[in-house]
Amino acid sequence: MKSELDVIVVGSGAGGGIVAGELAQCGRSVLLLEAGRHLTSENFQRWEAKADHDLFWPMRFAPLPGGDVLAFLSGKCVGGSTTINTKVALRADARDVDKWHAATGLTGANGGPFGIDELAPYYDRVENLLGVRERSDWEKSVYTAQAGFRALGTDLEPVQSYTDANCMRYGSCLQGCPTDAGKSTMNTYIARALARCPLELRTGVQVERVLVENSAEGRRAMGVEYVDDAGSRHQVRAPIIVAAAGALNTSLLLLRSGLRNRTIGRHVGLHPFRLVYGLFDDVQDAHRVYPISAHCMKFRHDEDGGFVLEASTVMDPIAFATTIRDESGPLWGAPLVDALRGYRRWIGVLAMVNDENNGSVGIAEDGRERIGVDFQPSEHTRLEAALRFSREVLQAAGAKKICWTGIISTHTQGGCRMGDDPTRSVVDRNGESHEVKGLFVGDGSLVPRTLSVNPSLTIMALATRLAEHLETVMSGQTVQ
């Protein structure tokens, strides 16, 4: 590592892990800061409670009308959520990306509205590096669910995923992959850069603010201040700072750093979903599959319904027991005991809904984070339609009882949207802050409007695009 840093990256997930790895591969001196621990396949096992403690941020909640809450899940470890997700690798399509220009005035390299073609070479690079492949190796529970879809005039199709042939369909993706078949930024980009490149990784640190100074060109990022796991405070300096701590945390970091853009923390997309469960007479073992093997895309776009259904999966026992409900509310007492005794006979359909970026995150007067959710009638309509159709699918497949979870968000997007219009966005088309030079955003915060599919591949593509831009800048080349 050179004595002087070129770049500091905050967060090692789908965005930060790629930016740090790509720039280190180019020979740049990169410091990667991560709040979680550096755990690898040697540490991963099917132990739900331990994984929840070791690999996830403590669960966050946002209040909903009627006393219910929306739960947020995200990874707190090297690799971020890519270490504990299901590795689904789907490209956005033109209708998803067309919403971006309308939302923030975002334009592409040619000056016209930003389009899907802008992302194509970066999707290609990420897919090739991660070895994205089709998952048609379905287990019994998927075929059981498929019968219900077909009975209702639609069907399931295989997903694409960043997993290799070592996948044993163990079902433990959310506890970290014990065979390294599941690819993450931890075991690809970061591991390679740590082995061969000028990348330094510091874990267990909480970055409290970006250091911002006044210069002749205006306000400029000069470094970060963080607290290590022993409680000691440190400042490190570099001319380029990339905030990639996840959509909620990145917004909070910019606010704590004194940025004043009124759109920071606003227009947060939630990609809300429920798991809908069906109880069958025979054993399905939906916990012993590659968790998201198949999906139904018939209703993907807003005009078609605005939801995607994924099959077949079931939460591990603790999460299953603490989230399952029916028309009467959360299961309790004898009904909950009966549901758990039938655990191996449940199948889950994940019903994920397009939302309209009506979430927000900010800092309350007492200094704690404040998360708001304001679902509009159109979003409630999609949530109910997705739940209703999932129930019909499972009943058509032969389920004797239907239950479901509350509403959950794992694909949080937005909050620091990219765009050309500073009144509607936080960063420009290259991810650089409109108000602080040298400060870039490199994670899902960038996404101007929620995608209709799992966003991880798109976040990785955007991060690859940002890394290319930063290398161009540092090389003194002309930037378009």
Tab-separated table of C-alpha atoms in Angstrom:
chain	number	residue	atom	x	y	z
A	1	MET	CA	0.000	0.000	0.000
A	2	LYS	CA	1.339	3.435	-0.947
A	3	SER	CA	1.683	5.998	1.854
A	4	GLU	CA	-0.890	8.168	0.094
A	5	LEU	CA	-4.318	6.803	-0.708
A	6	ASP	CA	-6.009	7.334	-4.058
A	7	VAL	CA	-9.513	6.311	-2.977
A	8	ILE	CA	-11.437	5.500	0.187
A	9	VAL	CA	-14.509	3.304	-0.260
A	10	VAL	CA	-17.098	3.035	2.527
A	11	GLY	CA	-18.955	-0.267	2.344
A	12	SER	CA	-18.014	-3.541	0.644
A	13	GLY	CA	-21.294	-4.790	-0.845
A	14	ALA	CA	-22.582	-4.940	-4.408
A	15	GLY	CA	-21.405	-1.382	-5.030
A	16	GLY	CA	-18.411	-0.694	-2.812
A	17	GLY	CA	-16.834	-4.120	-3.164
A	18	ILE	CA	-16.762	-3.776	-6.939
A	19	VAL	CA	-15.514	-0.169	-6.976
A	20	ALA	CA	-12.698	-1.060	-4.564
A	21	GLY	CA	-11.789	-4.278	-6.379
A	22	GLU	CA	-11.831	-2.779	-9.868
A	23	LEU	CA	-9.730	0.246	-8.909
A	24	ALA	CA	-7.235	-1.870	-6.979
A	25	GLN	CA	-6.899	-4.110	-10.047
A	26	CYS	CA	-5.932	-0.933	-11.951
A	27	GLY	CA	-3.119	-0.336	-9.468
A	28	ARG	CA	-4.861	2.343	-7.433
A	29	SER	CA	-4.213	2.565	-3.695
A	30	VAL	CA	-7.606	1.846	-2.156
A	31	LEU	CA	-8.749	1.724	1.464
A	32	LEU	CA	-11.974	-0.253	1.908
A	33	LEU	CA	-13.865	0.353	5.158
A	34	GLU	CA	-16.529	-2.109	6.329
A	35	ALA	CA	-18.697	-2.034	9.461
A	36	GLY	CA	-19.022	-5.821	9.618
A	37	ARG	CA	-16.585	-8.680	9.990
A	38	HIS	CA	-14.533	-10.492	7.350
A	39	LEU	CA	-16.028	-13.981	7.440
A	40	THR	CA	-15.597	-16.564	4.693
A	41	SER	CA	-16.949	-19.981	3.691
A	42	GLU	CA	-14.823	-21.522	6.446
A	43	ASN	CA	-17.072	-19.716	8.941
A	44	PHE	CA	-20.440	-20.269	7.248
A	45	GLN	CA	-22.847	-22.936	8.433
A	46	ARG	CA	-26.594	-23.539	8.618
A	47	TRP	CA	-27.017	-21.844	12.002
A	48	GLU	CA	-29.719	-19.238	11.687
A	49	ALA	CA	-29.326	-17.425	15.012
A	50	LYS	CA	-25.539	-17.166	14.686
A	51	ALA	CA	-25.748	-15.894	11.107
A	52	ASP	CA	-28.323	-13.289	12.113
A	53	HIS	CA	-25.854	-12.019	14.699
A	54	ASP	CA	-22.663	-12.286	12.632
A	55	LEU	CA	-23.776	-11.285	9.128
A	56	PHE	CA	-26.769	-8.931	9.335
A	57	TRP	CA	-27.455	-5.430	10.514
A	58	PRO	CA	-29.852	-5.410	13.478
A	59	MET	CA	-33.326	-5.419	12.012
A	60	ARG	CA	-34.802	-2.015	11.295
A	61	PHE	CA	-38.501	-1.194	11.289
A	62	ALA	CA	-40.661	1.551	9.834
A	63	PRO	CA	-44.185	2.096	11.185
A	64	LEU	CA	-47.178	1.428	8.953
A	65	PRO	CA	-50.781	2.554	9.490
A	66	GLY	CA	-52.766	0.316	11.792
A	67	GLY	CA	-49.854	-0.501	14.077
A	68	ASP	CA	-48.004	-2.818	11.700
A	69	VAL	CA	-44.374	-2.322	10.629
A	70	LEU	CA	-42.199	-2.831	7.563
A	71	ALA	CA	-38.972	-4.733	8.333
A	72	PHE	CA	-35.630	-4.009	6.645
A	73	LEU	CA	-32.979	-6.717	6.144
A	74	SER	CA	-29.400	-6.095	4.981
A	75	GLY	CA	-25.953	-7.616	5.304
A	76	LYS	CA	-23.309	-6.333	7.730
A	77	CYS	CA	-20.173	-8.191	6.701
A	78	VAL	CA	-17.490	-8.073	4.031
A	79	GLY	CA	-19.446	-8.462	0.811
A	80	GLY	CA	-22.502	-6.845	2.383
A	81	SER	CA	-25.782	-8.296	1.216
A	82	THR	CA	-24.053	-10.132	-1.661
A	83	THR	CA	-22.658	-12.494	0.992
A	84	ILE	CA	-26.090	-13.383	2.386
A	85	ASN	CA	-28.459	-13.004	-0.574
A	86	THR	CA	-29.851	-15.604	-2.965
A	87	LYS	CA	-27.540	-14.615	-5.887
A	88	VAL	CA	-30.391	-13.852	-8.302
A	89	ALA	CA	-28.879	-12.072	-11.331
A	90	LEU	CA	-31.458	-10.238	-13.429
A	91	ARG	CA	-30.952	-7.303	-15.752
A	92	ALA	CA	-33.277	-4.352	-15.637
A	93	ASP	CA	-35.112	-3.793	-18.894
A	94	ALA	CA	-35.830	-0.673	-20.940
A	95	ARG	CA	-39.108	0.097	-19.171
A	96	ASP	CA	-37.355	0.037	-15.781
A	97	VAL	CA	-34.542	2.344	-16.871
A	98	ASP	CA	-36.800	4.693	-18.858
A	99	LYS	CA	-38.277	5.795	-15.525
A	100	TRP	CA	-34.914	7.211	-14.458
A	101	HIS	CA	-34.809	10.156	-16.830
A	102	ALA	CA	-38.352	11.105	-15.933
A	103	ALA	CA	-37.492	10.979	-12.223
A	104	THR	CA	-34.262	12.998	-12.161
A	105	GLY	CA	-33.498	14.253	-15.681
A	106	LEU	CA	-30.703	11.668	-15.941
A	107	THR	CA	-28.945	11.686	-19.307
A	108	GLY	CA	-26.386	9.404	-20.851
A	109	ALA	CA	-23.055	9.914	-22.567
A	110	ASN	CA	-24.709	11.201	-25.754
A	111	GLY	CA	-26.749	13.816	-23.918
A	112	GLY	CA	-30.058	12.043	-24.470
A	113	PRO	CA	-32.152	10.289	-21.815
A	114	PHE	CA	-30.203	7.591	-19.980
A	115	GLY	CA	-31.151	4.227	-21.503
A	116	ILE	CA	-30.607	0.534	-20.947
A	117	ASP	CA	-27.869	0.452	-23.596
A	118	GLU	CA	-25.673	2.530	-21.266
A	119	LEU	CA	-25.547	-0.423	-18.856
A	120	ALA	CA	-25.080	-3.266	-21.378
A	121	PRO	CA	-21.239	-3.471	-21.365
A	122	TYR	CA	-21.152	-3.327	-17.571
A	123	TYR	CA	-23.775	-6.053	-17.223
A	124	ASP	CA	-21.639	-8.149	-19.580
A	125	ARG	CA	-18.501	-7.630	-17.505
A	126	VAL	CA	-20.163	-8.488	-14.198
A	127	GLU	CA	-21.943	-11.559	-15.586
A	128	ASN	CA	-18.719	-12.895	-17.084
A	129	LEU	CA	-16.713	-12.347	-13.929
A	130	LEU	CA	-19.325	-13.888	-11.618
A	131	GLY	CA	-20.208	-16.741	-13.969
A	132	VAL	CA	-23.946	-16.069	-14.143
A	133	ARG	CA	-25.888	-19.170	-15.207
A	134	GLU	CA	-29.430	-20.502	-15.484
A	135	ARG	CA	-30.796	-22.488	-12.527
A	136	SER	CA	-33.089	-25.149	-13.968
A	137	ASP	CA	-31.994	-27.766	-11.390
A	138	TRP	CA	-35.304	-27.607	-9.545
A	139	GLU	CA	-36.343	-29.618	-6.502
A	140	LYS	CA	-39.740	-31.145	-5.714
A	141	SER	CA	-41.169	-28.037	-4.043
A	142	VAL	CA	-40.617	-25.924	-7.161
A	143	TYR	CA	-42.497	-28.398	-9.344
A	144	THR	CA	-45.290	-28.466	-6.768
A	145	ALA	CA	-45.618	-24.688	-7.009
A	146	GLN	CA	-45.370	-24.782	-10.797
A	147	ALA	CA	-48.510	-26.906	-10.994
A	148	GLY	CA	-50.420	-24.090	-9.313
A	149	PHE	CA	-49.075	-21.456	-11.696
A	150	ARG	CA	-49.975	-23.579	-14.708
A	151	ALA	CA	-53.468	-24.165	-13.373
A	152	LEU	CA	-53.963	-20.387	-13.416
A	153	GLY	CA	-52.724	-19.958	-16.971
A	154	THR	CA	-49.144	-18.855	-16.322
A	155	ASP	CA	-45.864	-20.589	-15.534
A	156	LEU	CA	-42.519	-20.496	-13.775
A	157	GLU	CA	-39.194	-20.100	-15.568
A	158	PRO	CA	-35.636	-20.635	-14.292
A	159	VAL	CA	-33.777	-17.713	-12.746
A	160	GLN	CA	-30.284	-16.588	-13.640
A	161	SER	CA	-27.868	-16.556	-10.707
A	162	TYR	CA	-24.241	-15.955	-9.803
A	163	THR	CA	-23.590	-19.464	-8.528
A	164	ASP	CA	-21.269	-22.143	-9.874
A	165	ALA	CA	-21.490	-25.928	-10.142
A	166	ASN	CA	-20.383	-26.404	-6.529
A	167	CYS	CA	-23.855	-25.345	-5.366
A	168	MET	CA	-25.284	-28.270	-3.378
A	169	ARG	CA	-28.808	-26.710	-3.138
A	170	TYR	CA	-28.190	-26.642	0.591
A	171	GLY	CA	-30.608	-23.787	1.209
A	172	SER	CA	-28.183	-21.824	3.384
A	173	CYS	CA	-27.613	-18.793	1.121
A	174	LEU	CA	-28.785	-16.381	3.815
A	175	GLN	CA	-26.183	-17.751	6.243
A	176	GLY	CA	-23.341	-17.414	3.728
A	177	CYS	CA	-22.418	-20.057	1.158
A	178	PRO	CA	-20.331	-22.853	2.767
A	179	THR	CA	-19.016	-24.115	-0.604
A	180	ASP	CA	-18.194	-20.722	-2.165
A	181	ALA	CA	-20.507	-21.673	-5.024
A	182	GLY	CA	-22.471	-18.529	-4.318
A	183	LYS	CA	-20.478	-15.592	-5.593
A	184	SER	CA	-20.243	-12.336	-3.664
A	185	THR	CA	-18.017	-9.304	-3.823
A	186	MET	CA	-16.232	-10.830	-0.808
A	187	ASN	CA	-15.064	-14.021	-2.544
A	188	THR	CA	-14.499	-12.490	-5.998
A	189	TYR	CA	-13.585	-8.815	-6.414
A	190	ILE	CA	-12.294	-8.239	-2.889
A	191	ALA	CA	-10.523	-11.585	-2.465
A	192	ARG	CA	-8.638	-11.164	-5.737
A	193	ALA	CA	-7.650	-7.593	-4.970
A	194	LEU	CA	-6.452	-8.462	-1.464
A	195	ALA	CA	-4.274	-11.218	-2.901
A	196	ARG	CA	-2.592	-9.272	-5.690
A	197	CYS	CA	-3.375	-5.563	-5.553
A	198	PRO	CA	-2.913	-2.428	-3.429
A	199	LEU	CA	-6.166	-2.860	-1.501
A	200	GLU	CA	-6.337	-2.447	2.274
A	201	LEU	CA	-9.416	-3.720	4.096
A	202	ARG	CA	-10.348	-2.478	7.560
A	203	THR	CA	-13.338	-4.142	9.210
A	204	GLY	CA	-15.428	-3.460	12.289
A	205	VAL	CA	-15.336	0.289	11.693
A	206	GLN	CA	-18.166	2.800	11.781
A	207	VAL	CA	-17.622	5.713	9.393
A	208	GLU	CA	-19.190	8.734	11.048
A	209	ARG	CA	-18.656	11.444	8.466
A	210	VAL	CA	-16.940	12.486	5.279
A	211	LEU	CA	-14.360	15.222	5.842
A	212	VAL	CA	-15.352	18.198	3.699
A	213	GLU	CA	-13.217	21.306	3.213
A	214	ASN	CA	-13.621	24.532	1.282
A	215	SER	CA	-11.408	24.997	-1.761
A	216	ALA	CA	-11.100	27.413	-4.654
A	217	GLU	CA	-13.440	25.117	-6.596
A	218	GLY	CA	-15.980	24.972	-3.785
A	219	ARG	CA	-16.552	22.272	-1.187
A	220	ARG	CA	-14.400	19.164	-1.625
A	221	ALA	CA	-14.215	15.764	0.102
A	222	MET	CA	-10.813	15.170	1.683
A	223	GLY	CA	-11.224	11.989	3.743
A	224	VAL	CA	-13.381	10.283	6.341
A	225	GLU	CA	-13.584	9.979	10.102
A	226	TYR	CA	-14.351	6.577	11.593
A	227	VAL	CA	-14.483	4.767	14.919
A	228	ASP	CA	-12.820	1.350	15.112
A	229	ASP	CA	-14.105	-1.657	17.011
A	230	ALA	CA	-12.069	-0.622	20.081
A	231	GLY	CA	-13.778	2.768	20.176
A	232	SER	CA	-10.809	4.780	18.923
A	233	ARG	CA	-11.438	7.619	16.494
A	234	HIS	CA	-9.396	7.958	13.278
A	235	GLN	CA	-9.185	10.252	10.287
A	236	VAL	CA	-7.854	9.096	6.912
A	237	ARG	CA	-7.485	11.240	3.831
A	238	ALA	CA	-7.815	10.685	0.094
A	239	PRO	CA	-8.877	12.882	-2.841
A	240	ILE	CA	-11.755	10.560	-3.805
A	241	ILE	CA	-14.359	9.186	-1.402
A	242	VAL	CA	-16.958	6.629	-2.493
A	243	ALA	CA	-19.946	6.203	-0.183
A	244	ALA	CA	-21.397	2.729	-0.706
A	245	ALA	CA	-22.771	1.743	2.676
A	246	GLY	CA	-26.225	0.708	1.427
A	247	ALA	CA	-29.196	2.881	0.540
A	248	LEU	CA	-30.190	3.720	4.124
A	249	ASN	CA	-26.691	4.093	5.559
A	250	THR	CA	-25.270	6.127	2.672
A	251	SER	CA	-28.016	8.719	2.990
A	252	LEU	CA	-27.375	8.961	6.734
A	253	LEU	CA	-23.607	9.292	6.168
A	254	LEU	CA	-24.092	12.212	3.793
A	255	LEU	CA	-26.458	13.919	6.217
A	256	ARG	CA	-24.012	13.472	9.114
A	257	SER	CA	-21.312	14.976	6.877
A	258	GLY	CA	-23.183	18.248	6.567
A	259	LEU	CA	-24.484	17.929	3.012
A	260	ARG	CA	-27.539	20.098	2.500
A	261	ASN	CA	-29.161	18.717	-0.661
A	262	ARG	CA	-32.852	18.453	0.223
A	263	THR	CA	-33.297	15.198	-1.696
A	264	ILE	CA	-30.810	13.205	0.423
A	265	GLY	CA	-32.739	10.391	2.084
A	266	ARG	CA	-35.871	11.005	0.036
A	267	HIS	CA	-37.382	8.952	-2.810
A	268	VAL	CA	-36.269	5.708	-1.169
A	269	GLY	CA	-37.520	2.613	-2.979
A	270	LEU	CA	-38.476	-0.370	-0.846
A	271	HIS	CA	-39.256	-3.229	-3.250
A	272	PRO	CA	-41.697	-4.527	-0.628
A	273	PHE	CA	-42.510	-8.220	-0.507
A	274	ARG	CA	-44.325	-10.867	1.434
A	275	LEU	CA	-43.621	-14.573	1.634
A	276	VAL	CA	-46.866	-16.461	1.087
A	277	TYR	CA	-46.901	-20.005	2.465
A	278	GLY	CA	-48.949	-23.053	1.520
A	279	LEU	CA	-49.174	-26.184	3.699
A	280	PHE	CA	-49.277	-29.483	1.765
A	281	ASP	CA	-50.074	-33.032	2.745
A	282	ASP	CA	-46.688	-34.424	1.766
A	283	VAL	CA	-43.163	-33.355	2.640
A	284	GLN	CA	-41.784	-30.586	0.386
A	285	ASP	CA	-38.528	-29.610	2.170
A	286	ALA	CA	-38.552	-26.121	0.659
A	287	HIS	CA	-35.757	-25.192	3.088
A	288	ARG	CA	-33.430	-27.620	1.262
A	289	VAL	CA	-33.359	-26.012	-2.187
A	290	TYR	CA	-31.508	-23.253	-3.966
A	291	PRO	CA	-33.889	-20.689	-2.420
A	292	ILE	CA	-35.016	-18.751	-5.506
A	293	SER	CA	-34.942	-21.321	-8.302
A	294	ALA	CA	-37.768	-19.994	-10.462
A	295	HIS	CA	-39.945	-16.974	-11.030
A	296	CYS	CA	-43.107	-15.817	-12.762
A	297	MET	CA	-42.537	-12.599	-14.719
A	298	LYS	CA	-45.997	-12.279	-16.299
A	299	PHE	CA	-47.005	-9.408	-13.997
A	300	ARG	CA	-43.600	-7.697	-13.831
A	301	HIS	CA	-44.513	-4.317	-15.279
A	302	ASP	CA	-46.827	-1.781	-13.696
A	303	GLU	CA	-49.436	-2.058	-16.428
A	304	ASP	CA	-49.512	-5.856	-16.025
A	305	GLY	CA	-49.899	-5.831	-12.245
A	306	GLY	CA	-46.531	-4.624	-10.989
A	307	PHE	CA	-45.250	-7.677	-9.133
A	308	VAL	CA	-42.885	-10.633	-9.550
A	309	LEU	CA	-43.429	-14.035	-7.907
A	310	GLU	CA	-40.460	-16.238	-6.961
A	311	ALA	CA	-40.524	-19.902	-5.922
A	312	SER	CA	-40.026	-21.835	-3.899
A	313	THR	CA	-38.615	-20.869	-0.575
A	314	VAL	CA	-39.369	-20.898	3.124
A	315	MET	CA	-37.701	-18.982	5.919
A	316	ASP	CA	-35.524	-20.844	8.389
A	317	PRO	CA	-37.365	-21.881	11.572
A	318	ILE	CA	-36.783	-18.828	13.798
A	319	ALA	CA	-37.790	-16.333	11.111
A	320	PHE	CA	-40.648	-18.592	10.028
A	321	ALA	CA	-42.030	-18.793	13.566
A	322	THR	CA	-41.737	-15.088	14.289
A	323	THR	CA	-43.254	-13.774	11.044
A	324	ILE	CA	-46.018	-16.194	10.008
A	325	ARG	CA	-49.589	-14.858	10.113
A	326	ASP	CA	-53.049	-15.303	8.636
A	327	GLU	CA	-56.270	-13.284	8.450
A	328	SER	CA	-56.412	-13.112	12.256
A	329	GLY	CA	-52.883	-11.751	12.639
A	330	PRO	CA	-49.604	-13.354	13.789
A	331	LEU	CA	-49.915	-17.029	14.693
A	332	TRP	CA	-49.649	-17.727	18.397
A	333	GLY	CA	-50.117	-20.615	20.781
A	334	ALA	CA	-51.468	-23.885	19.405
A	335	PRO	CA	-51.806	-22.650	15.770
A	336	LEU	CA	-48.134	-21.627	15.771
A	337	VAL	CA	-47.070	-24.957	17.276
A	338	ASP	CA	-49.065	-26.809	14.610
A	339	ALA	CA	-47.512	-24.693	11.854
A	340	LEU	CA	-43.998	-25.451	13.089
A	341	ARG	CA	-44.698	-29.161	13.384
A	342	GLY	CA	-45.585	-29.073	9.697
A	343	TYR	CA	-42.468	-27.078	8.747
A	344	ARG	CA	-41.247	-29.575	6.138
A	345	ARG	CA	-44.629	-29.471	4.364
A	346	TRP	CA	-44.759	-25.715	3.712
A	347	ILE	CA	-43.903	-24.067	0.397
A	348	GLY	CA	-43.291	-20.345	0.070
A	349	VAL	CA	-43.893	-17.990	-2.849
A	350	LEU	CA	-42.088	-14.650	-2.568
A	351	ALA	CA	-44.379	-11.888	-3.861
A	352	MET	CA	-42.287	-8.787	-4.657
A	353	VAL	CA	-43.983	-5.546	-5.668
A	354	ASN	CA	-42.971	-2.492	-7.690
A	355	ASP	CA	-43.155	0.622	-5.547
A	356	GLU	CA	-42.956	4.321	-6.348
A	357	ASN	CA	-40.105	5.473	-4.085
A	358	ASN	CA	-42.258	6.885	-1.308
A	359	GLY	CA	-39.876	5.917	1.492
A	360	SER	CA	-37.491	8.198	3.348
A	361	VAL	CA	-34.628	8.050	5.829
A	362	GLY	CA	-33.277	10.865	7.957
A	363	ILE	CA	-31.892	11.856	11.338
A	364	ALA	CA	-34.327	12.672	14.137
A	365	GLU	CA	-33.791	15.444	16.688
A	366	ASP	CA	-32.361	12.925	19.171
A	367	GLY	CA	-29.729	11.872	16.619
A	368	ARG	CA	-31.229	8.495	15.820
A	369	GLU	CA	-32.228	7.406	12.335
A	370	ARG	CA	-35.813	7.903	11.259
A	371	ILE	CA	-37.344	5.780	8.497
A	372	GLY	CA	-40.657	6.682	6.924
A	373	VAL	CA	-42.942	4.744	4.577
A	374	ASP	CA	-45.883	6.315	2.782
A	375	PHE	CA	-47.456	3.697	0.523
A	376	GLN	CA	-49.876	5.188	-1.976
A	377	PRO	CA	-53.157	3.571	-3.144
A	378	SER	CA	-51.495	2.158	-6.296
A	379	GLU	CA	-48.849	0.456	-4.168
A	380	HIS	CA	-51.423	-1.011	-1.796
A	381	THR	CA	-53.293	-2.328	-4.835
A	382	ARG	CA	-50.163	-4.145	-6.074
A	383	LEU	CA	-49.390	-5.551	-2.629
A	384	GLU	CA	-52.886	-6.962	-2.300
A	385	ALA	CA	-52.938	-8.281	-5.883
A	386	ALA	CA	-49.621	-10.069	-5.355
A	387	LEU	CA	-50.842	-11.617	-2.096
A	388	ARG	CA	-54.153	-12.665	-3.647
A	389	PHE	CA	-52.579	-14.293	-6.708
A	390	SER	CA	-49.944	-16.088	-4.606
A	391	ARG	CA	-52.683	-17.531	-2.423
A	392	GLU	CA	-54.572	-18.687	-5.511
A	393	VAL	CA	-51.418	-20.327	-6.912
A	394	LEU	CA	-50.785	-22.301	-3.728
A	395	GLN	CA	-54.425	-23.334	-3.414
A	396	ALA	CA	-54.440	-24.485	-7.035
A	397	ALA	CA	-51.274	-26.490	-6.287
A	398	GLY	CA	-53.103	-28.342	-3.496
A	399	ALA	CA	-52.244	-26.384	-0.334
A	400	LYS	CA	-54.587	-27.087	2.577
A	401	LYS	CA	-53.777	-23.909	4.506
A	402	ILE	CA	-52.392	-20.499	3.483
A	403	CYS	CA	-50.381	-18.115	5.666
A	404	TRP	CA	-48.011	-15.250	4.945
A	405	THR	CA	-45.543	-12.808	6.479
A	406	GLY	CA	-45.702	-9.095	7.077
A	407	ILE	CA	-44.140	-6.692	4.581
A	408	ILE	CA	-40.341	-6.779	4.262
A	409	SER	CA	-37.750	-4.757	2.327
A	410	THR	CA	-34.399	-6.237	1.313
A	411	HIS	CA	-33.800	-4.396	-1.980
A	412	THR	CA	-33.760	-0.820	-0.696
A	413	GLN	CA	-32.887	1.612	-3.483
A	414	GLY	CA	-32.630	5.368	-3.912
A	415	GLY	CA	-32.081	8.053	-1.318
A	416	CYS	CA	-29.063	9.507	-3.169
A	417	ARG	CA	-30.449	9.375	-6.683
A	418	MET	CA	-28.311	10.169	-9.709
A	419	GLY	CA	-29.555	12.701	-12.212
A	420	ASP	CA	-28.796	15.898	-14.061
A	421	ASP	CA	-31.222	18.034	-12.059
A	422	PRO	CA	-29.777	18.962	-8.612
A	423	THR	CA	-33.269	19.729	-7.321
A	424	ARG	CA	-34.348	16.132	-7.945
A	425	SER	CA	-31.101	14.217	-7.420
A	426	VAL	CA	-28.088	14.042	-5.100
A	427	VAL	CA	-25.322	13.055	-7.529
A	428	ASP	CA	-24.691	13.557	-11.241
A	429	ARG	CA	-24.634	10.979	-14.032
A	430	ASN	CA	-21.151	9.857	-12.879
A	431	GLY	CA	-22.175	9.437	-9.251
A	432	GLU	CA	-20.434	12.622	-8.013
A	433	SER	CA	-22.181	14.827	-5.469
A	434	HIS	CA	-23.750	17.973	-6.876
A	435	GLU	CA	-22.452	19.943	-3.875
A	436	VAL	CA	-19.151	18.308	-2.779
A	437	LYS	CA	-16.472	17.545	-5.341
A	438	GLY	CA	-14.610	14.277	-4.981
A	439	LEU	CA	-17.505	12.645	-3.122
A	440	PHE	CA	-19.153	9.843	-5.080
A	441	VAL	CA	-21.997	7.440	-4.337
A	442	GLY	CA	-21.536	3.858	-5.524
A	443	ASP	CA	-24.373	1.654	-4.267
A	444	GLY	CA	-28.119	1.136	-4.629
A	445	SER	CA	-28.691	4.696	-3.406
A	446	LEU	CA	-28.008	5.804	-6.988
A	447	VAL	CA	-31.070	4.134	-8.502
A	448	PRO	CA	-33.596	6.884	-9.382
A	449	ARG	CA	-36.645	4.589	-9.507
A	450	THR	CA	-37.087	1.118	-8.082
A	451	LEU	CA	-36.518	-1.712	-10.539
A	452	SER	CA	-39.095	-4.412	-11.208
A	453	VAL	CA	-36.498	-7.148	-10.557
A	454	ASN	CA	-33.818	-7.945	-7.994
A	455	PRO	CA	-31.429	-4.955	-8.268
A	456	SER	CA	-28.122	-6.582	-7.281
A	457	LEU	CA	-26.850	-7.076	-10.845
A	458	THR	CA	-27.794	-3.515	-11.771
A	459	ILE	CA	-26.039	-2.112	-8.692
A	460	MET	CA	-22.947	-4.099	-9.691
A	461	ALA	CA	-23.146	-2.770	-13.241
A	462	LEU	CA	-23.475	0.808	-11.990
A	463	ALA	CA	-20.498	0.248	-9.679
A	464	THR	CA	-18.419	-1.081	-12.584
A	465	ARG	CA	-19.396	1.990	-14.584
A	466	LEU	CA	-18.366	4.249	-11.683
A	467	ALA	CA	-15.015	2.476	-11.267
A	468	GLU	CA	-14.315	2.967	-14.973
A	469	HIS	CA	-15.135	6.672	-14.657
A	470	LEU	CA	-12.896	7.116	-11.612
A	471	GLU	CA	-9.988	5.376	-13.298
A	472	THR	CA	-10.460	7.668	-16.292
A	473	VAL	CA	-10.408	10.721	-14.017
A	474	MET	CA	-7.303	9.566	-12.136
A	475	SER	CA	-5.530	8.764	-15.397
A	476	GLY	CA	-6.092	12.327	-16.587
A	477	GLN	CA	-8.129	11.235	-19.580
A	478	THR	CA	-10.983	13.261	-21.017
A	479	VAL	CA	-14.309	12.552	-19.307
A	480	GLN	CA	-17.459	12.543	-21.434
